[in-house]
Amino acid sequence: KGKRAFIAGVADDNGYGWAIAKSLAAAGAEILVGTWVPALNIFESSLRRGKFDESRVLPDGSLMEITKVYPLDAVFDNLDDVPEDIKANKRYAGSSKWTVQEVAESVKEDFGSIDILVHSLANGPEVTKPLLETSRKGYLAAISASSYSYVSLLKHFLPILNPGGSSISLTYIASERIIPGYGGGMSSAKAALESDTRVLAFEAGRKRKIRVNTISAGPLRSRAAKAIGFIDMMIDYSSANAPLQKELSAEEVGNTAAFLASPLASAITGTVLYVDNGLNAMGVGV
Ligand code: NAI
């Protein structure tokens, strides 16, 4: 029987979330996505109007189907967390049930269970500021949107994740090595995410036989990455210095996620898996 995946963090066809959705769809999975509320309208209308049709093409020539798009804001666990100004905001008021708990409840109502949970989202309002210039508020916002959002998603989806299932997030090597420019507490947020991957692997493994892994991906020109401002430089740096001197494609990360979600990876949990043309292994640039 086919597997069902919920992928949080898809709002266009440029990012890792979209590529993961495609690789999972190509492997036969049913695709559900969670889209950030402020991006929902554009994403849904672009999908409807066929703007993504070219990028929906799967290796067998068919088009990837997204069975359902759920509005999601992963910084809110339930309605009690939502401040008045957000509740009153036009874009948020225009849809409903977008807190993490409500989305998990909706997926349960609609489909009963899932097999694969993917977290492909991050946000750091002060990402362009060095850590020394980052405010407490900015730092905590980065951790909330980029790290706790994963704890919360897994917590709320765990009861409907079928045993044997797999959960995957995306991280970046700035968690463990100095990457000037990846600021605002985003490096800290990725360090938390990687540490949590180990602890969550233990807890979700013992509790429901769920595997938990994170992919440390190389640079990709996504919408989020363009907002950081140094993505072209990072891509050039990687091409110049990595063992494999080619541009990383999102599909290579998508295919790794499909592997991690498959029975081929049935003994892999609690790991940080590098998909970066090997750049992480270099000690100096040459
Ligand atoms: P992206 O822009 O395709 O994905 C980020 C998504 O997060 C967007 O769809 C955005 O709408 C969503 N989002 C932001 N705040 C949210 C919230 N509060 N609730 C729900 N959704 C929210 O960009 P990308 O780069 O593909 O990012 C996906 C993951 O990959 C992130 O975790 C990122 O840190 C990671 N990554 C990206 C790298 C890159 O070079 N692009 C390198 C290594 C890791």
CSV table of C-alpha atoms and ligand atoms in Angstrom, one decimal:
chain,number,residue,atom,x,y,z
A,1,LYS,CA,0.0,0.0,0.0
A,2,GLY,CA,1.2,3.5,-0.8
A,3,LYS,CA,2.5,5.8,1.9
A,4,ARG,CA,1.2,9.2,2.8
A,5,ALA,CA,3.5,12.1,3.5
A,6,PHE,CA,2.9,15.5,5.1
A,7,ILE,CA,5.4,18.1,4.1
A,8,ALA,CA,5.5,21.3,6.1
A,9,GLY,CA,7.1,24.3,4.4
A,10,VAL,CA,6.1,24.2,0.7
A,11,ALA,CA,5.1,27.6,-0.7
A,12,ASP,CA,6.6,27.5,-4.2
A,13,ASP,CA,8.5,25.2,-6.5
A,14,ASN,CA,12.0,26.4,-5.7
A,15,GLY,CA,12.7,25.0,-2.3
A,16,TYR,CA,13.7,21.7,-0.7
A,17,GLY,CA,10.2,21.0,0.4
A,18,TRP,CA,8.9,21.0,-3.2
A,19,ALA,CA,11.8,18.7,-4.3
A,20,ILE,CA,11.1,16.3,-1.4
A,21,ALA,CA,7.4,16.2,-2.3
A,22,LYS,CA,8.4,15.3,-5.9
A,23,SER,CA,10.8,12.5,-4.9
A,24,LEU,CA,8.3,11.1,-2.5
A,25,ALA,CA,5.5,11.3,-5.2
A,26,ALA,CA,7.8,9.6,-7.7
A,27,ALA,CA,8.3,6.8,-5.2
A,28,GLY,CA,4.5,6.4,-5.0
A,29,ALA,CA,3.6,8.4,-1.9
A,30,GLU,CA,0.5,10.5,-1.5
A,31,ILE,CA,1.4,14.1,-0.9
A,32,LEU,CA,-0.1,16.6,1.6
A,33,VAL,CA,1.6,19.9,2.3
A,34,GLY,CA,1.5,22.6,4.9
A,35,THR,CA,1.9,26.1,3.6
A,36,TRP,CA,2.7,29.2,5.6
A,37,VAL,CA,-0.5,31.2,6.0
A,38,PRO,CA,0.8,34.4,4.5
A,39,ALA,CA,2.0,32.5,1.4
A,40,LEU,CA,-1.1,30.3,1.0
A,41,ASN,CA,-3.1,32.4,-1.5
A,42,ILE,CA,-0.3,32.9,-4.0
A,43,PHE,CA,0.7,29.2,-3.7
A,44,GLU,CA,-2.8,27.8,-4.2
A,45,SER,CA,-3.7,30.2,-7.1
A,46,SER,CA,-0.3,29.5,-8.8
A,47,LEU,CA,-1.0,25.8,-8.5
A,48,ARG,CA,-4.5,26.1,-9.8
A,49,ARG,CA,-3.4,28.3,-12.7
A,50,GLY,CA,-0.8,25.8,-13.8
A,51,LYS,CA,2.2,28.0,-13.0
A,52,PHE,CA,4.0,25.0,-11.4
A,53,ASP,CA,3.0,22.4,-14.1
A,54,GLU,CA,6.5,22.3,-15.6
A,55,SER,CA,8.0,21.6,-12.2
A,56,ARG,CA,5.3,19.1,-11.4
A,57,VAL,CA,6.6,16.6,-14.1
A,58,LEU,CA,7.7,13.3,-12.5
A,59,PRO,CA,10.3,11.0,-14.1
A,60,ASP,CA,7.4,8.8,-15.6
A,61,GLY,CA,6.0,11.9,-17.3
A,62,SER,CA,3.0,12.3,-15.1
A,63,LEU,CA,2.3,15.3,-12.9
A,64,MET,CA,2.8,15.3,-9.2
A,65,GLU,CA,-0.6,15.6,-7.4
A,66,ILE,CA,-0.8,17.4,-4.1
A,67,THR,CA,-3.9,15.8,-2.5
A,68,LYS,CA,-4.4,18.7,-0.1
A,69,VAL,CA,-2.8,22.0,0.9
A,70,TYR,CA,-3.2,22.9,4.6
A,71,PRO,CA,-2.6,26.4,5.9
A,72,LEU,CA,0.0,26.3,8.6
A,73,ASP,CA,1.8,28.6,11.0
A,74,ALA,CA,4.3,26.5,12.8
A,75,VAL,CA,5.1,29.1,15.5
A,76,PHE,CA,1.7,28.6,17.0
A,77,ASP,CA,0.8,25.3,18.8
A,78,ASN,CA,-2.9,26.1,19.3
A,79,LEU,CA,-5.3,29.0,19.4
A,80,ASP,CA,-4.2,30.0,22.9
A,81,ASP,CA,-0.8,30.9,21.5
A,82,VAL,CA,-2.1,33.3,18.8
A,83,PRO,CA,-2.0,37.0,19.7
A,84,GLU,CA,-4.9,39.3,18.8
A,85,ASP,CA,-3.1,41.2,16.0
A,86,ILE,CA,-2.5,37.9,14.2
A,87,LYS,CA,-6.1,36.8,14.7
A,88,ALA,CA,-7.2,40.1,13.2
A,89,ASN,CA,-4.7,40.0,10.3
A,90,LYS,CA,-6.6,39.7,7.0
A,91,ARG,CA,-4.5,36.9,5.7
A,92,TYR,CA,-4.8,34.8,8.9
A,93,ALA,CA,-8.5,35.6,9.4
A,94,GLY,CA,-9.1,34.4,5.8
A,95,SER,CA,-8.3,30.8,6.7
A,96,SER,CA,-8.7,28.7,9.8
A,97,LYS,CA,-7.2,25.8,11.7
A,98,TRP,CA,-3.6,26.7,10.9
A,99,THR,CA,-2.0,26.1,14.3
A,100,VAL,CA,0.1,22.9,14.6
A,101,GLN,CA,-2.4,21.1,16.7
A,102,GLU,CA,-5.3,22.0,14.5
A,103,VAL,CA,-3.5,20.9,11.3
A,104,ALA,CA,-2.6,17.6,12.9
A,105,GLU,CA,-6.3,17.2,13.9
A,106,SER,CA,-7.5,18.1,10.4
A,107,VAL,CA,-5.1,15.6,8.8
A,108,LYS,CA,-6.3,12.9,11.2
A,109,GLU,CA,-9.9,13.7,10.3
A,110,ASP,CA,-9.2,13.8,6.5
A,111,PHE,CA,-6.9,10.8,6.2
A,112,GLY,CA,-6.6,9.0,9.6
A,113,SER,CA,-2.8,8.6,9.5
A,114,ILE,CA,0.5,9.4,7.7
A,115,ASP,CA,3.7,7.5,7.2
A,116,ILE,CA,6.2,10.3,6.5
A,117,LEU,CA,6.5,13.7,8.2
A,118,VAL,CA,8.8,16.4,6.7
A,119,HIS,CA,9.8,19.7,8.2
A,120,SER,CA,11.2,22.0,5.6
A,121,LEU,CA,10.8,25.4,7.1
A,122,ALA,CA,12.9,28.0,8.9
A,123,ASN,CA,12.6,31.6,9.7
A,124,GLY,CA,14.9,34.1,11.4
A,125,PRO,CA,13.8,37.7,11.3
A,126,GLU,CA,17.3,38.9,12.1
A,127,VAL,CA,19.2,36.4,9.9
A,128,THR,CA,21.2,39.1,8.2
A,129,LYS,CA,22.6,40.4,11.6
A,130,PRO,CA,25.7,38.9,13.2
A,131,LEU,CA,25.0,37.0,16.4
A,132,LEU,CA,26.6,39.8,18.4
A,133,GLU,CA,24.0,42.2,17.1
A,134,THR,CA,21.0,39.9,17.4
A,135,SER,CA,18.3,40.9,19.8
A,136,ARG,CA,16.8,38.4,22.3
A,137,LYS,CA,13.5,38.7,20.5
A,138,GLY,CA,15.1,37.9,17.1
A,139,TYR,CA,17.1,35.0,18.5
A,140,LEU,CA,14.0,33.4,20.2
A,141,ALA,CA,11.9,34.0,17.1
A,142,ALA,CA,14.5,32.0,15.0
A,143,ILE,CA,14.5,29.2,17.6
A,144,SER,CA,10.7,29.2,17.7
A,145,ALA,CA,10.2,29.1,13.9
A,146,SER,CA,13.1,26.9,13.0
A,147,SER,CA,13.6,24.5,15.9
A,148,TYR,CA,10.7,24.3,18.3
A,149,SER,CA,8.4,24.2,15.2
A,150,TYR,CA,9.8,20.7,14.6
A,151,VAL,CA,9.4,19.5,18.2
A,152,SER,CA,5.8,20.7,18.0
A,153,LEU,CA,5.1,19.1,14.6
A,154,LEU,CA,6.5,15.8,15.6
A,155,LYS,CA,4.7,15.9,19.0
A,156,HIS,CA,1.3,16.6,17.4
A,157,PHE,CA,1.7,14.2,14.4
A,158,LEU,CA,3.3,11.3,16.4
A,159,PRO,CA,-0.1,9.8,17.4
A,160,ILE,CA,-1.1,9.6,13.7
A,161,LEU,CA,2.3,8.5,12.4
A,162,ASN,CA,2.2,4.8,11.5
A,163,PRO,CA,4.8,2.7,13.3
A,164,GLY,CA,7.7,2.2,11.0
A,165,GLY,CA,7.3,5.7,9.8
A,166,SER,CA,9.9,8.3,9.2
A,167,SER,CA,10.4,12.0,10.1
A,168,ILE,CA,12.9,14.3,8.4
A,169,SER,CA,14.0,17.9,8.8
A,170,LEU,CA,16.5,20.1,6.9
A,171,THR,CA,19.6,21.6,8.6
A,172,TYR,CA,22.7,23.5,7.6
A,173,ILE,CA,26.3,23.1,8.6
A,174,ALA,CA,26.4,26.6,10.2
A,175,SER,CA,25.2,24.7,13.3
A,176,GLU,CA,28.7,23.3,13.8
A,177,ARG,CA,31.1,25.4,11.7
A,178,ILE,CA,31.4,29.1,11.4
A,179,ILE,CA,29.5,30.5,8.4
A,180,PRO,CA,29.7,34.2,8.6
A,181,GLY,CA,26.4,35.7,7.3
A,182,TYR,CA,24.1,33.0,8.7
A,183,GLY,CA,23.1,35.1,11.7
A,184,GLY,CA,20.2,36.1,13.8
A,185,GLY,CA,20.5,33.0,15.9
A,186,MET,CA,19.9,30.8,12.8
A,187,SER,CA,23.1,28.9,13.5
A,188,SER,CA,22.0,28.3,17.0
A,189,ALA,CA,18.5,27.2,15.8
A,190,LYS,CA,20.1,24.6,13.5
A,191,ALA,CA,22.3,23.3,16.4
A,192,ALA,CA,19.2,22.9,18.5
A,193,LEU,CA,17.5,21.1,15.6
A,194,GLU,CA,20.3,18.6,15.2
A,195,SER,CA,20.5,17.9,18.9
A,196,ASP,CA,16.8,17.5,19.1
A,197,THR,CA,17.0,15.0,16.2
A,198,ARG,CA,18.9,12.7,18.4
A,199,VAL,CA,16.7,13.1,21.5
A,200,LEU,CA,13.5,12.8,19.4
A,201,ALA,CA,14.9,9.7,17.6
A,202,PHE,CA,15.1,8.1,21.0
A,203,GLU,CA,11.7,9.2,22.2
A,204,ALA,CA,9.7,8.6,19.0
A,205,GLY,CA,11.6,5.4,18.4
A,206,ARG,CA,10.7,3.9,21.8
A,207,LYS,CA,7.2,5.3,21.7
A,208,ARG,CA,6.1,4.5,18.2
A,209,LYS,CA,9.0,3.0,16.2
A,210,ILE,CA,9.4,6.2,14.3
A,211,ARG,CA,12.8,7.1,12.8
A,212,VAL,CA,14.0,10.7,13.1
A,213,ASN,CA,16.7,12.1,10.9
A,214,THR,CA,17.9,15.4,9.5
A,215,ILE,CA,19.5,16.2,6.2
A,216,SER,CA,22.4,18.8,6.3
A,217,ALA,CA,21.9,20.2,2.9
A,218,GLY,CA,24.3,22.3,0.8
A,219,PRO,CA,23.3,25.7,-0.6
A,220,LEU,CA,20.2,26.1,-2.8
A,221,ARG,CA,18.9,29.3,-4.4
A,222,SER,CA,15.5,29.0,-2.6
A,223,ARG,CA,13.2,31.9,-1.7
A,224,ALA,CA,14.4,31.6,2.0
A,225,ALA,CA,18.1,31.5,1.0
A,226,LYS,CA,17.8,34.5,-1.3
A,227,ALA,CA,16.5,36.5,1.7
A,228,ILE,CA,19.7,35.7,3.6
A,229,GLY,CA,21.7,37.5,0.9
A,230,PHE,CA,24.8,35.4,0.4
A,231,ILE,CA,23.5,32.4,-1.4
A,232,ASP,CA,25.3,33.0,-4.7
A,233,MET,CA,28.6,33.3,-2.9
A,234,MET,CA,27.9,30.0,-1.0
A,235,ILE,CA,27.1,28.2,-4.2
A,236,ASP,CA,30.2,29.5,-5.9
A,237,TYR,CA,32.3,28.6,-2.8
A,238,SER,CA,30.9,25.0,-2.8
A,239,SER,CA,31.5,24.6,-6.6
A,240,ALA,CA,35.1,25.8,-6.1
A,241,ASN,CA,35.9,23.8,-2.9
A,242,ALA,CA,33.8,20.7,-2.5
A,243,PRO,CA,35.0,17.2,-3.5
A,244,LEU,CA,32.2,17.1,-6.2
A,245,GLN,CA,32.5,20.3,-8.2
A,246,LYS,CA,28.9,20.6,-9.4
A,247,GLU,CA,25.9,22.7,-8.4
A,248,LEU,CA,23.7,20.8,-5.9
A,249,SER,CA,20.2,20.2,-7.2
A,250,ALA,CA,17.2,20.2,-4.9
A,251,GLU,CA,16.3,16.8,-6.4
A,252,GLU,CA,19.4,15.3,-4.8
A,253,VAL,CA,18.1,16.3,-1.4
A,254,GLY,CA,14.6,15.1,-2.4
A,255,ASN,CA,16.0,11.7,-3.4
A,256,THR,CA,17.8,11.4,0.0
A,257,ALA,CA,14.6,12.2,1.8
A,258,ALA,CA,12.9,9.5,-0.2
A,259,PHE,CA,15.6,7.0,0.7
A,260,LEU,CA,15.4,8.0,4.4
A,261,ALA,CA,11.6,7.5,4.4
A,262,SER,CA,11.9,4.1,2.7
A,263,PRO,CA,12.6,0.7,4.2
A,264,LEU,CA,16.1,0.9,2.7
A,265,ALA,CA,16.9,3.1,5.7
A,266,SER,CA,15.1,1.0,8.3
A,267,ALA,CA,18.1,1.1,10.7
A,268,ILE,CA,18.9,4.8,10.3
A,269,THR,CA,17.7,7.1,13.0
A,270,GLY,CA,19.1,10.0,15.0
A,271,THR,CA,21.5,11.0,12.2
A,272,VAL,CA,22.6,14.1,10.5
A,273,LEU,CA,23.1,13.1,6.9
A,274,TYR,CA,25.1,15.5,4.7
A,275,VAL,CA,23.9,16.1,1.2
A,276,ASP,CA,26.3,18.8,0.1
A,277,ASN,CA,28.7,17.4,-2.5
A,278,GLY,CA,31.0,16.5,0.3
A,279,LEU,CA,31.8,20.1,1.3
A,280,ASN,CA,31.5,19.3,5.0
A,281,ALA,CA,34.5,17.0,4.8
A,282,MET,CA,36.9,19.7,3.6
A,283,GLY,CA,39.3,21.3,6.1
A,284,VAL,CA,40.6,24.0,3.9
A,285,GLY,CA,39.4,25.4,0.5
A,286,VAL,CA,41.6,24.5,-2.4
B,1,NAI,P1,11.9,27.7,1.2
B,1,NAI,O1,11.7,29.2,1.1
B,1,NAI,O2,11.5,26.9,0.0
B,1,NAI,O3,11.3,27.1,2.5
B,1,NAI,C1,11.1,27.7,3.7
B,1,NAI,C2,9.6,27.6,4.0
B,1,NAI,O4,9.3,27.9,5.3
B,1,NAI,C3,8.8,28.6,3.1
B,1,NAI,O5,7.8,27.9,2.4
B,1,NAI,C4,8.1,29.5,4.2
B,1,NAI,O6,6.8,29.9,3.7
B,1,NAI,C5,8.0,28.5,5.3
B,1,NAI,N1,7.8,29.1,6.7
B,1,NAI,C6,8.5,30.2,7.2
B,1,NAI,N2,8.0,30.4,8.5
B,1,NAI,C7,7.0,29.5,8.7
B,1,NAI,C8,6.1,29.3,9.7
B,1,NAI,N3,6.1,30.0,10.8
B,1,NAI,N4,5.1,28.3,9.6
B,1,NAI,C9,5.1,27.6,8.5
B,1,NAI,N5,5.9,27.7,7.4
B,1,NAI,C10,6.9,28.7,7.5
B,1,NAI,O7,13.5,27.6,1.5
B,1,NAI,P2,14.5,26.3,1.7
B,1,NAI,O8,15.8,26.9,1.6
B,1,NAI,O9,14.1,25.2,0.8
B,1,NAI,O10,14.2,25.9,3.2
B,1,NAI,C11,13.8,24.6,3.6
B,1,NAI,C12,14.6,24.1,4.7
B,1,NAI,O11,15.9,23.8,4.2
B,1,NAI,C13,14.9,25.1,5.9
B,1,NAI,O12,14.9,24.4,7.1
B,1,NAI,C14,16.3,25.6,5.5
B,1,NAI,O13,16.9,26.1,6.7
B,1,NAI,C15,16.9,24.4,5.0
B,1,NAI,N6,18.2,24.5,4.3
B,1,NAI,C16,18.3,25.4,3.2
B,1,NAI,C17,19.5,25.5,2.6
B,1,NAI,C18,19.6,26.4,1.4
B,1,NAI,O14,20.7,26.8,0.9
B,1,NAI,N7,18.5,26.8,0.8
B,1,NAI,C19,20.7,24.9,3.0
B,1,NAI,C20,20.5,24.0,4.1
B,1,NAI,C21,19.3,23.9,4.8
